[in-house]
Tab-separated table of C-alpha atoms and ligand atoms in Angstrom:
chain	number	residue	atom	x	y	z
A	1	MET	CA	170.667	105.584	109.362
A	2	ASP	CA	168.208	108.105	110.795
A	3	LEU	CA	169.125	111.206	108.808
A	4	ASN	CA	166.674	113.576	110.448
A	5	ASN	CA	167.725	112.516	113.923
A	6	ILE	CA	171.421	112.980	113.087
A	7	MET	CA	170.733	116.418	111.637
A	8	ASN	CA	168.603	117.465	114.630
A	9	GLU	CA	171.398	116.462	116.993
A	10	LEU	CA	173.984	118.311	114.921
A	11	VAL	CA	171.892	121.480	114.793
A	12	LYS	CA	171.318	121.277	118.561
A	13	LYS	CA	175.059	120.896	119.213
A	14	HIS	CA	176.090	123.625	116.767
A	15	PRO	CA	173.230	126.117	116.559
A	16	GLY	CA	173.381	128.734	113.834
A	17	GLU	CA	176.180	127.070	111.831
A	18	LEU	CA	174.046	127.059	108.694
A	19	GLU	CA	176.692	126.390	106.031
A	20	TYR	CA	178.045	123.493	108.077
A	21	HIS	CA	174.554	121.992	108.453
A	22	GLN	CA	173.967	122.465	104.712
A	23	ALA	CA	177.156	120.644	103.703
A	24	VAL	CA	176.578	117.741	106.109
A	25	ARG	CA	172.948	117.286	105.047
A	26	GLU	CA	173.914	117.135	101.372
A	27	VAL	CA	176.466	114.380	101.989
A	28	LEU	CA	174.202	112.383	104.323
A	29	GLU	CA	171.338	112.464	101.818
A	30	SER	CA	173.659	111.036	99.163
A	31	ILE	CA	175.186	108.281	101.274
A	32	GLU	CA	172.062	107.144	103.134
A	33	GLU	CA	171.629	104.155	100.835
A	34	VAL	CA	175.221	102.851	101.056
A	35	VAL	CA	175.260	103.330	104.812
A	36	ASN	CA	172.097	101.269	105.137
A	37	GLU	CA	173.633	98.578	102.923
A	38	ASN	CA	176.823	98.475	105.041
A	39	PRO	CA	175.822	97.975	108.708
A	40	GLN	CA	179.497	97.841	109.716
A	41	PHE	CA	179.651	101.627	109.229
A	42	GLU	CA	176.831	102.214	111.680
A	43	SER	CA	178.182	99.811	114.311
A	44	ALA	CA	181.578	101.574	114.176
A	45	GLY	CA	179.867	104.952	114.598
A	46	ILE	CA	181.337	106.188	111.314
A	47	ILE	CA	178.652	108.819	110.668
A	48	ASP	CA	178.788	110.314	114.157
A	49	ARG	CA	182.577	110.430	113.944
A	50	ILE	CA	182.905	111.768	110.409
A	51	ILE	CA	180.593	114.764	110.842
A	52	GLU	CA	182.545	116.253	113.770
A	53	PRO	CA	186.017	117.719	113.224
A	54	ASP	CA	188.894	116.038	115.070
A	55	ARG	CA	189.733	119.425	116.573
A	56	VAL	CA	189.389	123.158	115.995
A	57	LEU	CA	191.989	125.746	116.920
A	58	THR	CA	190.784	129.334	117.293
A	59	PHE	CA	193.083	132.176	118.137
A	60	LYS	CA	193.323	135.934	118.049
A	61	VAL	CA	195.546	137.666	115.519
A	62	PRO	CA	196.704	141.101	116.693
A	63	TRP	CA	198.527	143.171	114.080
A	64	MET	CA	199.423	146.794	113.392
A	65	ASP	CA	198.481	148.726	110.242
A	66	ASP	CA	200.715	151.217	108.421
A	67	GLU	CA	199.356	154.106	110.505
A	68	GLY	CA	200.200	152.378	113.769
A	69	ASN	CA	196.626	151.335	114.639
A	70	VAL	CA	196.223	147.945	116.298
A	71	HIS	CA	193.656	145.475	114.911
A	72	VAL	CA	192.507	142.128	116.262
A	73	ASN	CA	191.185	139.471	113.897
A	74	LEU	CA	190.104	135.896	114.556
A	75	GLY	CA	192.157	132.986	113.249
A	76	TYR	CA	191.058	129.364	112.844
A	77	ARG	CA	192.236	125.945	111.759
A	78	VAL	CA	189.728	123.111	111.525
A	79	GLN	CA	191.444	119.692	111.444
A	80	PHE	CA	188.523	117.626	110.276
A	81	ASN	CA	189.614	114.123	109.383
A	82	ASN	CA	192.992	112.446	108.773
A	83	ALA	CA	191.867	108.892	108.000
A	84	ILE	CA	193.657	108.743	104.643
A	85	GLY	CA	196.462	111.295	105.066
A	86	PRO	CA	197.581	114.500	106.800
A	87	TYR	CA	194.941	117.217	107.176
A	88	LYS	CA	194.945	119.214	103.947
A	89	GLY	CA	193.025	122.251	102.818
A	90	GLY	CA	193.199	125.951	102.204
A	91	LEU	CA	193.203	129.124	104.268
A	92	ARG	CA	190.531	131.732	103.523
A	93	PHE	CA	190.969	135.407	104.397
A	94	HIS	CA	187.628	137.190	103.930
A	95	PRO	CA	185.477	139.292	106.273
A	96	SER	CA	182.653	136.729	106.004
A	97	VAL	CA	184.805	133.932	107.486
A	98	ASN	CA	183.398	132.256	110.592
A	99	LEU	CA	183.502	128.793	112.129
A	100	SER	CA	180.439	127.584	110.229
A	101	ILE	CA	181.971	128.435	106.856
A	102	LEU	CA	185.291	126.804	107.736
A	103	LYS	CA	183.566	123.673	109.044
A	104	PHE	CA	181.533	123.325	105.842
A	105	LEU	CA	184.695	123.761	103.788
A	106	GLY	CA	186.707	121.362	105.976
A	107	PHE	CA	183.968	118.741	105.868
A	108	ASP	CA	183.623	118.859	102.083
A	109	GLN	CA	187.404	118.792	101.787
A	110	ILE	CA	187.506	115.287	103.322
A	111	PHE	CA	185.579	113.810	100.401
A	112	LYS	CA	187.141	116.027	97.755
A	113	ASN	CA	190.609	114.978	98.834
A	114	ALA	CA	189.585	111.319	98.875
A	115	LEU	CA	188.373	111.669	95.278
A	116	THR	CA	191.780	112.913	94.117
A	117	THR	CA	193.183	109.395	94.792
A	118	LEU	CA	196.051	111.045	96.722
A	119	PRO	CA	196.699	110.472	100.461
A	120	MET	CA	195.263	113.649	101.982
A	121	GLY	CA	192.832	114.164	104.863
A	122	GLY	CA	190.487	117.136	105.201
A	123	GLY	CA	190.995	120.509	106.891
A	124	LYS	CA	190.417	124.220	106.426
A	125	GLY	CA	191.375	127.444	108.124
A	126	GLY	CA	191.471	131.165	107.760
A	127	SER	CA	190.529	134.480	109.243
A	128	ASP	CA	187.948	137.247	109.065
A	129	PHE	CA	190.809	139.544	108.002
A	130	ASN	CA	189.787	141.636	104.981
A	131	PRO	CA	192.656	141.979	102.478
A	132	LYS	CA	190.650	144.608	100.567
A	133	GLY	CA	192.590	147.852	100.338
A	134	LYS	CA	195.473	146.614	102.519
A	135	SER	CA	199.073	147.401	101.622
A	136	ASP	CA	201.593	144.613	101.050
A	137	THR	CA	203.317	145.434	104.335
A	138	GLU	CA	200.009	145.166	106.190
A	139	ILE	CA	199.303	141.840	104.560
A	140	MET	CA	202.796	140.671	105.496
A	141	ARG	CA	202.384	141.676	109.133
A	142	PHE	CA	198.991	140.002	109.296
A	143	CYS	CA	200.331	136.760	107.765
A	144	GLN	CA	203.241	136.741	110.200
A	145	ALA	CA	200.941	137.264	113.194
A	146	PHE	CA	198.613	134.511	111.915
A	147	MET	CA	201.494	132.039	111.520
A	148	LEU	CA	202.792	132.795	115.032
A	149	GLU	CA	199.871	130.691	116.270
A	150	LEU	CA	199.288	128.305	113.374
A	151	TRP	CA	202.828	126.896	113.137
A	152	ARG	CA	202.445	124.803	116.304
A	153	ILE	CA	199.852	122.501	114.775
A	154	ILE	CA	200.970	122.150	111.149
A	155	GLY	CA	203.734	120.174	109.461
A	156	PRO	CA	204.372	118.232	106.245
A	157	GLU	CA	203.096	114.980	107.769
A	158	THR	CA	200.499	116.601	110.065
A	159	ASP	CA	198.562	119.377	108.385
A	160	VAL	CA	199.377	121.150	105.120
A	161	PRO	CA	197.473	124.422	104.517
A	162	ALA	CA	197.231	126.197	101.149
A	163	GLY	CA	195.353	129.094	99.550
A	164	ASP	CA	191.666	129.860	99.088
A	165	ILE	CA	189.735	133.146	98.785
A	166	GLY	CA	192.069	136.002	99.691
A	167	VAL	CA	195.122	133.745	99.995
A	168	ALA	CA	197.335	133.146	96.969
A	169	GLY	CA	201.044	133.233	96.115
A	170	LYS	CA	201.873	136.455	97.955
A	171	GLU	CA	200.213	135.430	101.226
A	172	ILE	CA	201.619	131.896	101.056
A	173	GLY	CA	205.089	133.474	100.699
A	174	PHE	CA	204.677	135.558	103.860
A	175	LEU	CA	203.153	132.650	105.786
A	176	TYR	CA	205.902	130.271	104.706
A	177	GLY	CA	208.644	132.753	105.630
A	178	MET	CA	207.374	132.966	109.193
A	179	TYR	CA	206.859	129.197	109.460
A	180	LYS	CA	210.441	128.591	108.318
A	181	LYS	CA	211.784	131.068	110.864
A	182	LEU	CA	209.868	129.527	113.755
A	183	GLN	CA	210.352	125.878	112.810
A	184	ARG	CA	213.923	126.407	111.599
A	185	GLU	CA	213.499	124.127	108.617
A	186	HIS	CA	212.453	124.147	104.976
A	187	ALA	CA	209.571	121.709	104.818
A	188	GLY	CA	206.763	120.963	102.362
A	189	VAL	CA	204.290	122.421	104.806
A	190	LEU	CA	202.302	124.843	102.707
A	191	THR	CA	201.285	124.345	99.089
A	192	GLY	CA	200.964	127.017	96.456
A	193	LYS	CA	204.541	128.021	97.199
A	194	GLY	CA	206.638	130.085	94.800
A	195	LEU	CA	208.298	128.138	91.997
A	196	GLY	CA	211.779	129.036	93.250
A	197	TRP	CA	211.263	127.605	96.748
A	198	GLY	CA	209.318	124.375	96.461
A	199	GLY	CA	206.181	125.314	94.550
A	200	SER	CA	204.727	123.295	91.710
A	201	LEU	CA	204.185	124.461	88.167
A	202	ILE	CA	200.482	124.706	87.257
A	203	ARG	CA	199.291	125.130	90.897
A	204	PRO	CA	197.910	128.666	90.308
A	205	GLU	CA	195.964	127.490	87.247
A	206	ALA	CA	195.085	124.054	88.620
A	207	THR	CA	191.629	124.618	90.089
A	208	GLY	CA	190.370	126.411	86.989
A	209	PHE	CA	192.055	123.968	84.599
A	210	GLY	CA	190.677	121.009	86.541
A	211	THR	CA	187.187	122.529	86.517
A	212	VAL	CA	187.238	122.739	82.737
A	213	TYR	CA	188.798	119.268	82.340
A	214	PHE	CA	185.945	117.888	84.419
A	215	ALA	CA	183.278	119.835	82.505
A	216	LYS	CA	184.814	118.553	79.264
A	217	GLU	CA	184.310	114.960	80.478
A	218	MET	CA	180.720	115.764	81.442
A	219	LEU	CA	179.997	117.252	78.009
A	220	ALA	CA	181.591	114.220	76.345
A	221	THR	CA	178.913	111.973	77.902
A	222	LYS	CA	176.463	113.860	75.648
A	223	ASN	CA	178.828	113.805	72.668
A	224	GLU	CA	179.407	117.526	73.184
A	225	THR	CA	182.572	119.646	73.484
A	226	PHE	CA	183.451	123.226	74.476
A	227	GLU	CA	183.912	124.143	70.802
A	228	GLY	CA	181.605	127.094	70.020
A	229	LYS	CA	179.877	127.020	73.426
A	230	THR	CA	179.157	130.227	75.369
A	231	VAL	CA	180.205	130.142	79.006
A	232	ALA	CA	179.120	132.246	82.006
A	233	LEU	CA	181.829	132.560	84.605
A	234	SER	CA	181.443	134.174	88.021
A	235	GLY	CA	184.248	135.575	90.152
A	236	PHE	CA	187.423	137.097	88.799
A	237	GLY	CA	189.919	135.421	91.123
A	238	ASN	CA	192.393	132.647	90.829
A	239	VAL	CA	189.882	129.938	89.916
A	240	ALA	CA	187.954	132.064	87.403
A	241	TRP	CA	191.202	133.070	85.688
A	242	GLY	CA	192.400	129.470	85.239
A	243	ALA	CA	188.996	128.395	83.968
A	244	ALA	CA	188.885	131.239	81.423
A	245	LEU	CA	192.298	130.257	80.053
A	246	LYS	CA	191.260	126.635	79.564
A	247	VAL	CA	187.821	127.391	78.076
A	248	GLU	CA	189.524	129.562	75.467
A	249	GLU	CA	192.005	126.798	74.677
A	250	PHE	CA	189.124	124.343	74.204
A	251	GLY	CA	187.324	126.669	71.774
A	252	GLY	CA	184.600	127.976	74.092
A	253	LYS	CA	183.687	131.630	74.607
A	254	VAL	CA	183.574	133.083	78.142
A	255	VAL	CA	181.120	135.999	78.110
A	256	THR	CA	180.858	137.004	81.788
A	257	LEU	CA	182.868	137.533	84.936
A	258	SER	CA	181.677	138.939	88.257
A	259	GLY	CA	182.640	140.491	91.550
A	260	PRO	CA	180.819	141.645	94.654
A	261	ASP	CA	179.898	144.848	92.739
A	262	GLY	CA	178.090	143.123	89.841
A	263	TYR	CA	178.913	141.344	86.593
A	264	VAL	CA	180.402	142.164	83.237
A	265	TYR	CA	178.972	140.867	79.940
A	266	ASP	CA	181.357	140.828	77.011
A	267	PRO	CA	179.641	139.473	73.876
A	268	ASN	CA	182.979	139.331	72.032
A	269	GLY	CA	184.386	136.919	74.578
A	270	ILE	CA	186.845	137.307	77.426
A	271	THR	CA	189.977	136.145	75.681
A	272	GLY	CA	193.734	136.737	75.537
A	273	GLU	CA	194.735	140.057	77.123
A	274	LYS	CA	191.262	140.375	78.659
A	275	ILE	CA	191.895	137.230	80.723
A	276	GLU	CA	195.202	138.658	81.884
A	277	TYR	CA	193.363	141.881	82.777
A	278	MET	CA	191.500	139.834	85.431
A	279	LEU	CA	194.827	139.465	87.231
A	280	GLU	CA	195.322	143.226	87.136
A	281	LEU	CA	191.850	143.763	88.577
A	282	ARG	CA	192.607	141.352	91.431
A	283	ALA	CA	195.980	142.938	92.093
A	284	THR	CA	194.330	146.311	92.765
A	285	ASN	CA	192.809	144.714	95.909
A	286	MET	CA	189.670	146.806	95.336
A	287	ASP	CA	187.086	144.012	94.930
A	288	ILE	CA	185.429	145.391	91.792
A	289	VAL	CA	184.997	144.260	88.177
A	290	ALA	CA	183.325	147.454	86.895
A	291	PRO	CA	186.616	148.843	85.455
A	292	TYR	CA	186.618	145.966	82.913
A	293	ALA	CA	183.799	147.683	80.992
A	294	GLU	CA	185.785	150.928	80.897
A	295	GLU	CA	188.921	149.166	79.687
A	296	PHE	CA	187.013	147.141	77.048
A	297	PRO	CA	184.023	149.267	75.899
A	298	GLU	CA	182.370	146.410	73.994
A	299	ALA	CA	181.492	145.004	77.443
A	300	THR	CA	178.617	146.126	79.682
A	301	PHE	CA	178.677	146.245	83.482
A	302	TYR	CA	175.509	145.248	85.353
A	303	GLU	CA	175.674	146.637	88.852
A	304	GLY	CA	174.545	144.473	91.768
A	305	LYS	CA	173.549	141.570	89.522
A	306	ARG	CA	174.793	138.046	88.981
A	307	PRO	CA	175.676	136.599	85.583
A	308	TRP	CA	173.116	133.775	85.647
A	309	GLU	CA	170.557	135.826	83.687
A	310	VAL	CA	172.728	135.647	80.546
A	311	LYS	CA	171.790	132.959	78.008
A	312	VAL	CA	174.698	130.504	77.887
A	313	ASP	CA	175.434	126.856	77.182
A	314	VAL	CA	177.692	126.284	80.198
A	315	ALA	CA	177.878	127.946	83.637
A	316	LEU	CA	181.025	127.838	85.759
A	317	PRO	CA	180.428	129.485	89.158
A	318	CYS	CA	183.906	130.341	90.470
A	319	ALA	CA	183.333	132.990	93.183
A	320	THR	CA	181.877	131.822	96.480
A	321	GLN	CA	179.272	129.731	98.337
A	322	ASN	CA	175.518	130.075	97.712
A	323	GLU	CA	175.939	132.382	94.724
A	324	ILE	CA	173.292	130.541	92.617
A	325	ASN	CA	169.839	130.453	94.174
A	326	GLU	CA	166.706	128.623	93.034
A	327	GLU	CA	165.591	131.510	90.849
A	328	ASP	CA	169.003	131.753	89.156
A	329	ALA	CA	168.998	128.002	88.549
A	330	LYS	CA	165.552	128.126	86.942
A	331	THR	CA	166.683	130.978	84.698
A	332	LEU	CA	169.797	129.097	83.602
A	333	VAL	CA	167.768	125.965	82.787
A	334	ALA	CA	165.031	127.936	80.993
A	335	ASN	CA	167.718	129.615	78.871
A	336	GLY	CA	168.993	126.231	77.698
A	337	CYS	CA	172.118	125.884	79.842
A	338	MET	CA	173.202	122.258	79.470
A	339	CYS	CA	176.056	122.055	81.978
A	340	VAL	CA	176.831	123.619	85.360
A	341	ALA	CA	180.227	122.785	86.862
A	342	GLU	CA	181.092	124.230	90.276
A	343	GLY	CA	184.574	125.762	90.414
A	344	ALA	CA	183.810	127.481	93.729
A	345	ASN	CA	182.914	125.571	96.888
A	346	MET	CA	179.139	125.019	97.319
A	347	PRO	CA	178.103	127.877	94.990
A	348	SER	CA	174.615	126.409	94.472
A	349	THR	CA	172.051	126.541	97.265
A	350	PRO	CA	170.370	123.162	97.964
A	351	GLU	CA	167.256	124.442	96.149
A	352	ALA	CA	169.304	125.426	93.088
A	353	MET	CA	171.039	122.041	93.104
A	354	HIS	CA	167.667	120.285	93.089
A	355	VAL	CA	166.515	122.404	90.131
A	356	PHE	CA	169.565	121.257	88.153
A	357	LEU	CA	169.201	117.603	89.153
A	358	ASN	CA	165.442	117.536	88.523
A	359	SER	CA	165.971	119.128	85.096
A	360	LYS	CA	168.501	116.352	84.391
A	361	ILE	CA	171.065	118.745	82.994
A	362	LEU	CA	174.750	118.003	83.574
A	363	PHE	CA	175.513	119.191	87.108
A	364	GLY	CA	179.003	118.759	88.577
A	365	PRO	CA	179.363	119.454	92.323
A	366	ALA	CA	182.318	121.351	93.737
A	367	LYS	CA	184.012	118.509	95.537
A	368	ALA	CA	184.487	116.687	92.239
A	369	VAL	CA	184.801	119.602	89.831
A	370	ASN	CA	187.276	121.807	91.731
A	371	ALA	CA	189.388	118.985	93.169
A	372	GLY	CA	192.148	119.783	90.678
A	373	GLY	CA	193.445	122.534	92.959
A	374	VAL	CA	194.048	120.342	95.939
A	375	ALA	CA	195.140	117.460	93.692
A	376	THR	CA	197.929	119.650	92.356
A	377	SER	CA	198.728	120.596	95.952
A	378	GLY	CA	199.109	116.857	96.523
A	379	LEU	CA	201.468	116.695	93.551
A	380	GLU	CA	203.438	119.595	95.087
A	381	MET	CA	203.736	117.602	98.332
A	382	THR	CA	205.018	114.618	96.353
A	383	GLN	CA	207.621	116.738	94.581
A	384	ASN	CA	208.718	118.246	97.931
A	385	ALA	CA	209.051	114.780	99.461
A	386	MET	CA	211.091	113.568	96.474
A	387	LYS	CA	213.085	116.833	96.366
A	388	LEU	CA	212.402	116.971	92.648
A	389	ALA	CA	210.448	119.292	90.370
A	390	TRP	CA	208.305	118.055	87.521
A	391	THR	CA	207.837	119.971	84.277
A	392	ARG	CA	204.674	121.874	83.428
A	393	GLU	CA	203.683	119.132	81.014
A	394	GLU	CA	204.183	116.383	83.618
A	395	VAL	CA	202.072	118.148	86.237
A	396	ASP	CA	199.357	119.072	83.734
A	397	ALA	CA	199.176	115.505	82.422
A	398	LYS	CA	198.823	114.150	85.972
A	399	LEU	CA	196.173	116.764	86.811
A	400	HIS	CA	194.244	115.946	83.645
A	401	GLN	CA	194.323	112.210	84.385
A	402	ILE	CA	193.161	112.778	87.970
A	403	MET	CA	190.150	114.780	86.727
A	404	VAL	CA	189.285	112.046	84.211
A	405	ASP	CA	189.514	109.466	87.025
A	406	ILE	CA	187.309	111.545	89.358
A	407	HIS	CA	184.751	111.827	86.584
A	408	GLU	CA	184.842	108.069	86.113
A	409	ALA	CA	184.328	107.499	89.857
A	410	CYS	CA	181.297	109.827	89.798
A	411	VAL	CA	179.814	107.966	86.843
A	412	LYS	CA	180.436	104.636	88.581
A	413	TYR	CA	178.699	105.623	91.831
A	414	GLY	CA	176.188	108.130	90.451
A	415	THR	CA	174.569	106.525	87.399
A	416	GLN	CA	170.812	106.155	87.947
A	417	SER	CA	168.530	103.449	86.544
A	418	ASP	CA	167.440	105.791	83.703
A	419	GLY	CA	171.090	106.422	82.733
A	420	TYR	CA	171.231	109.974	84.182
A	421	VAL	CA	174.462	110.589	86.062
A	422	ASP	CA	173.819	112.163	89.472
A	423	TYR	CA	177.324	113.553	90.007
A	424	VAL	CA	176.383	114.812	93.494
A	425	LYS	CA	175.611	111.316	94.654
A	426	GLY	CA	178.529	109.862	92.715
A	427	ALA	CA	181.075	112.223	94.281
A	428	ASN	CA	179.725	111.899	97.803
A	429	VAL	CA	179.487	108.110	97.741
A	430	ALA	CA	182.894	107.571	96.096
A	431	GLY	CA	184.625	109.919	98.562
A	432	PHE	CA	182.758	108.570	101.572
A	433	MET	CA	183.458	104.888	100.852
A	434	LYS	CA	187.206	105.473	100.762
A	435	VAL	CA	187.308	107.457	104.000
A	436	ALA	CA	184.796	105.255	105.849
A	437	ASN	CA	186.731	102.094	104.998
A	438	ALA	CA	189.976	103.684	106.201
A	439	MET	CA	188.259	104.686	109.452
A	440	LEU	CA	187.018	101.116	109.903
A	441	ASP	CA	190.550	99.771	109.439
A	442	ASN	CA	191.952	102.187	112.030
A	443	GLY	CA	189.518	101.330	114.821
A	444	ILE	CA	187.645	103.674	117.137
A	445	ILE	CA	189.979	106.644	117.557
B	501	LIG	P1	189.988	134.560	95.029
B	501	LIG	O1	190.165	135.338	96.271
B	501	LIG	O2	191.105	134.528	94.056
B	501	LIG	O3	188.661	135.012	94.288
B	501	LIG	C1	187.393	134.839	94.859
B	501	LIG	C2	186.377	135.575	94.041
B	501	LIG	O4	185.069	135.508	94.617
B	501	LIG	C3	186.674	137.025	93.984
B	501	LIG	O5	186.155	137.522	92.813
B	501	LIG	C4	185.920	137.516	95.218
B	501	LIG	O6	185.736	138.844	95.281
B	501	LIG	C5	184.652	136.801	95.055
B	501	LIG	N1	183.964	136.732	96.319
B	501	LIG	C6	184.409	136.287	97.505
B	501	LIG	N2	183.452	136.340	98.427
B	501	LIG	C7	182.394	136.868	97.815
B	501	LIG	C8	181.085	137.205	98.249
B	501	LIG	N3	180.707	137.004	99.521
B	501	LIG	N4	180.247	137.700	97.335
B	501	LIG	C9	180.614	137.865	96.039
B	501	LIG	N5	181.828	137.552	95.578
B	501	LIG	C10	182.696	137.091	96.456
B	501	LIG	O7	189.590	133.104	95.458
B	501	LIG	P2	189.688	131.776	94.606
B	501	LIG	O8	189.531	132.053	93.155
B	501	LIG	O9	190.878	131.073	95.099
B	501	LIG	O10	188.408	131.007	95.142
B	501	LIG	C11	187.123	131.065	94.480
B	501	LIG	C12	186.271	129.878	94.899
B	501	LIG	O11	186.941	128.671	94.512
B	501	LIG	C13	186.022	129.746	96.406
B	501	LIG	O12	184.756	129.166	96.612
B	501	LIG	C14	187.108	128.773	96.838
B	501	LIG	O13	186.755	128.118	98.030
B	501	LIG	C15	187.107	127.838	95.649
B	501	LIG	N6	188.305	127.030	95.470
B	501	LIG	C16	189.554	127.577	95.435
B	501	LIG	C17	190.653	126.775	95.232
B	501	LIG	C18	192.027	127.328	95.115
B	501	LIG	O14	192.937	126.537	94.903
B	501	LIG	N7	192.239	128.626	95.242
B	501	LIG	C19	190.525	125.327	95.100
B	501	LIG	C20	189.159	124.864	95.087
B	501	LIG	C21	188.125	125.694	95.278
B	501	LIG	P3	186.233	139.572	96.612
B	501	LIG	O15	187.448	138.922	97.143
B	501	LIG	O16	186.485	140.911	96.064
B	501	LIG	O17	185.094	139.509	97.573
B	502	LIG	O1	188.973	124.339	98.391
B	502	LIG	C1	190.067	123.856	98.043
B	502	LIG	O2	190.154	122.701	97.614
B	502	LIG	C2	191.242	124.712	98.113
B	502	LIG	N1	191.126	125.881	98.448
B	502	LIG	C3	192.595	124.137	97.808
B	502	LIG	C4	193.147	123.435	99.006
B	502	LIG	C5	194.569	122.955	98.890
B	502	LIG	O3	195.038	122.415	99.904
B	502	LIG	O4	195.208	123.094	97.849
């Protein structure tokens, strides 16, 4: 496999799509060896076929705000690969959304979903719509306008969207309502649904819980636990909230959270009612964490900064892509951080990732660490198909087991000759092998 040639061609075909190039390069670097050992992949054109999405739908989303002004946003759905199951992946509503970001997310989703052991292909979608400061009725009208286009290409056996940044229970409710009206059927087509109409228990917490379950397995390889460890968390959204709950349960102390405005350091720990306060902060739709330090005066707010300068044992980035750069990574390592587990998608730049790997600290990449969210979406699809609902304990036990199994797969494919586990390689190779073999079985399509 000629990695540089493949990357040059990709960059030529899709100029300027930097996040997409970044995600593809990372996977290709990891799988180069297994591809060279398995010439059948090359002769079936697996690499050329896997790095391009099956199709991309882009559409305009016109909607009217509460004052009667008309706005036009862009909508997208990237159906990347359905070798092992229907396209599956979230919808992101954030002003930074563009095709490059959705293609990176859709590409990574292929391998993440393969790691879950459940039958789900990879996809992603969203819009550059900014939910910040919007009223509920504006959000409803936007979701309805978005679904007016999206519904034609999704379905429980075709493509099953879910939430991501800016899309959670409320938005899924509005999207599902419109889908149901247009399609004239109740179907398990979106995940993250409300509990009363097909949703699964634990789905809101699942990504954060899964992140901490995975980090717990990583720590266990060094005979360590969360007990007494300090933890830096970024973000204050859905994933960060779930992670904070689970770290507390496991005896760790979360000392930071962050937003686009800066980060908060709370030496007493973000516990109990303070974790629930994160939900209140999110619900204000104002995009800021500064009010935390006013509500809890023992905390300090650091404007415009990221939490990686705080001395901690464990770092759980749970906000967004490329939020840890090389400098941040060096600071974390120098301060004795022993474990970085990515709750967000691609939060470490390639340079930061290499700092972690070269320092041989425990480093868990997003597609393994945060797979608990989509895995629980898969469990929601199963419950919908069976027309049954499992208890909280049943779903949590299944989620926990899936994270243990993903960790095992990473160790199997990522253990180096010196015993160090390269989880990046492990996750990429394990996910790739499953999808590539399915593509081989299905012929050139
Ligand atoms: P939320 O919208 O609930 O929260 C996202 C958090 O990140 C918010 O604090 C948000 O602030 C912040 N954020 C977003 N963009 C930026 C930016 N450009 N700069 C700084 N901060 C930013 O999203 P989730 O918690 O659902 O998602 C967080 C991460 O986890 C994302 O990377 C997502 O892809 C990933 N993920 C989510 C899963 C899920 O099931 N929800 C599953 C697996 C991964 P603000 O909105 O104010 O900008
Ligand atoms: O990045 C992700 O894995 C998600 N946003 C969850 C996707 C899903 O389909 O549940």
